[in-house]
Amino acid sequence: MTQKYEEFSIPDEHIMSEIFEQEPSEASPEDGFWCYEVTDANGITLRFSFSLFDRSIQTTLMVSGREIQTVCQEGAVSLTPLSEKGNRGLRGKFQFGTETSTLEIQLVPEIKVNWSALLNEN
């Protein structure tokens, strides 16, 4: 089941818990905020959070508890589960007028995060 808030559609909490194989590490539903934190077999930790009201998604990658990268993007329009060839994760889509960007997160078999943007020059 999908929930929608002002053009930002996300999987429901049950599906998100299945994707991350755990409950959120932080959640404030009244504020529209959820955060999940997972670590893979290589010791890479992903902290993934989103805000429904701000239409934003943030990823933080950590190695041995040390933050190595944080990316935050507003303009989120959708967050959908991914399940292909033994991989499990999420795809985020963002829209700013004619500009679009995407986020692909792989959780299994290892954590990978790919942010990309296409700029449309007129």
XYZ file of C-alpha atoms in Angstrom:
122
model
C 0.000 0.000 0.000
C 1.187 3.514 -0.776
C 0.588 6.687 1.203
C 0.487 10.084 -0.475
C 1.119 13.531 0.985
C 1.061 16.605 -1.271
C 2.399 14.741 -4.310
C 4.998 12.697 -2.378
C 4.011 9.017 -2.458
C 5.780 6.528 -0.204
C 5.339 2.876 0.747
C 3.429 2.336 3.984
C 5.308 1.687 7.247
C 4.885 -2.101 6.983
C 6.552 -2.218 3.543
C 9.345 0.117 4.684
C 10.029 -2.175 7.661
C 10.188 -5.150 5.272
C 12.624 -3.327 2.983
C 14.950 -2.378 5.859
C 14.192 -5.599 7.813
C 13.614 -3.517 10.944
C 11.491 -0.798 12.455
C 12.600 2.841 12.049
C 15.446 3.957 14.307
C 13.610 7.284 14.671
C 10.044 8.209 13.801
C 7.846 11.208 14.362
C 4.691 10.542 12.314
C 3.074 13.790 13.513
C 6.027 15.644 11.950
C 6.059 13.394 8.854
C 9.594 12.157 9.633
C 11.069 8.619 9.532
C 14.675 7.398 9.754
C 16.122 3.919 9.186
C 19.688 2.851 9.907
C 21.214 -0.375 8.563
C 24.719 -1.837 8.331
C 25.838 -4.377 5.746
C 28.352 -7.235 6.069
C 31.151 -4.892 4.879
C 30.603 -2.510 7.802
C 28.991 0.219 5.671
C 26.124 1.949 7.494
C 23.340 3.795 5.732
C 21.171 6.265 7.602
C 18.141 6.924 5.386
C 15.531 9.492 6.379
C 12.660 11.311 4.769
C 10.214 14.077 5.572
C 6.756 13.944 4.061
C 5.978 17.578 4.829
C 9.277 18.925 3.437
C 9.211 16.399 0.562
C 12.868 15.630 1.264
C 15.078 12.551 1.459
C 18.487 12.334 3.118
C 21.148 9.631 2.967
C 24.213 9.427 5.183
C 26.911 6.811 4.592
C 29.214 5.845 7.457
C 32.237 3.553 7.820
C 33.173 2.377 11.323
C 30.809 4.987 12.782
C 32.506 7.814 10.851
C 30.321 9.841 8.517
C 31.764 9.921 5.002
C 28.917 11.385 2.948
C 25.534 13.063 3.423
C 23.193 14.057 0.606
C 19.851 15.767 1.140
C 17.409 16.516 -1.674
C 14.053 18.281 -1.588
C 11.360 18.038 -4.261
C 10.654 14.334 -3.676
C 7.644 13.016 -5.607
C 7.909 9.265 -5.006
C 9.675 6.555 -3.099
C 9.187 3.010 -4.408
C 10.528 -0.412 -3.404
C 13.059 -2.136 -5.680
C 13.499 -5.881 -5.895
C 15.547 -7.188 -8.817
C 17.828 -10.244 -9.147
C 18.320 -10.712 -5.407
C 18.823 -6.999 -4.799
C 16.497 -5.118 -2.454
C 16.212 -1.378 -2.008
C 14.402 1.837 -2.893
C 14.107 4.316 -5.747
C 13.373 7.974 -5.093
C 12.259 10.459 -7.734
C 12.503 14.247 -7.483
C 11.053 17.012 -9.649
C 11.829 20.734 -9.969
C 9.917 22.108 -12.943
C 11.521 20.342 -15.906
C 14.533 19.160 -13.863
C 14.498 15.627 -12.472
C 16.777 13.621 -10.234
C 16.728 10.078 -8.908
C 18.055 8.121 -5.988
C 18.649 4.380 -6.076
C 19.485 2.555 -2.885
C 20.548 -1.066 -2.789
C 20.463 -2.695 0.649
C 21.042 -6.367 -0.223
C 23.475 -7.954 -0.893
C 25.449 -4.792 0.048
C 24.708 -1.119 0.552
C 25.051 1.080 -2.532
C 23.655 4.591 -2.992
C 23.428 6.334 -6.375
C 22.157 9.902 -6.762
C 21.763 11.286 -10.298
C 20.272 14.353 -11.953
C 19.353 15.340 -15.508
C 19.275 19.024 -16.306
C 17.073 20.075 -19.185
C 18.499 23.076 -21.021
C 15.954 25.018 -23.067
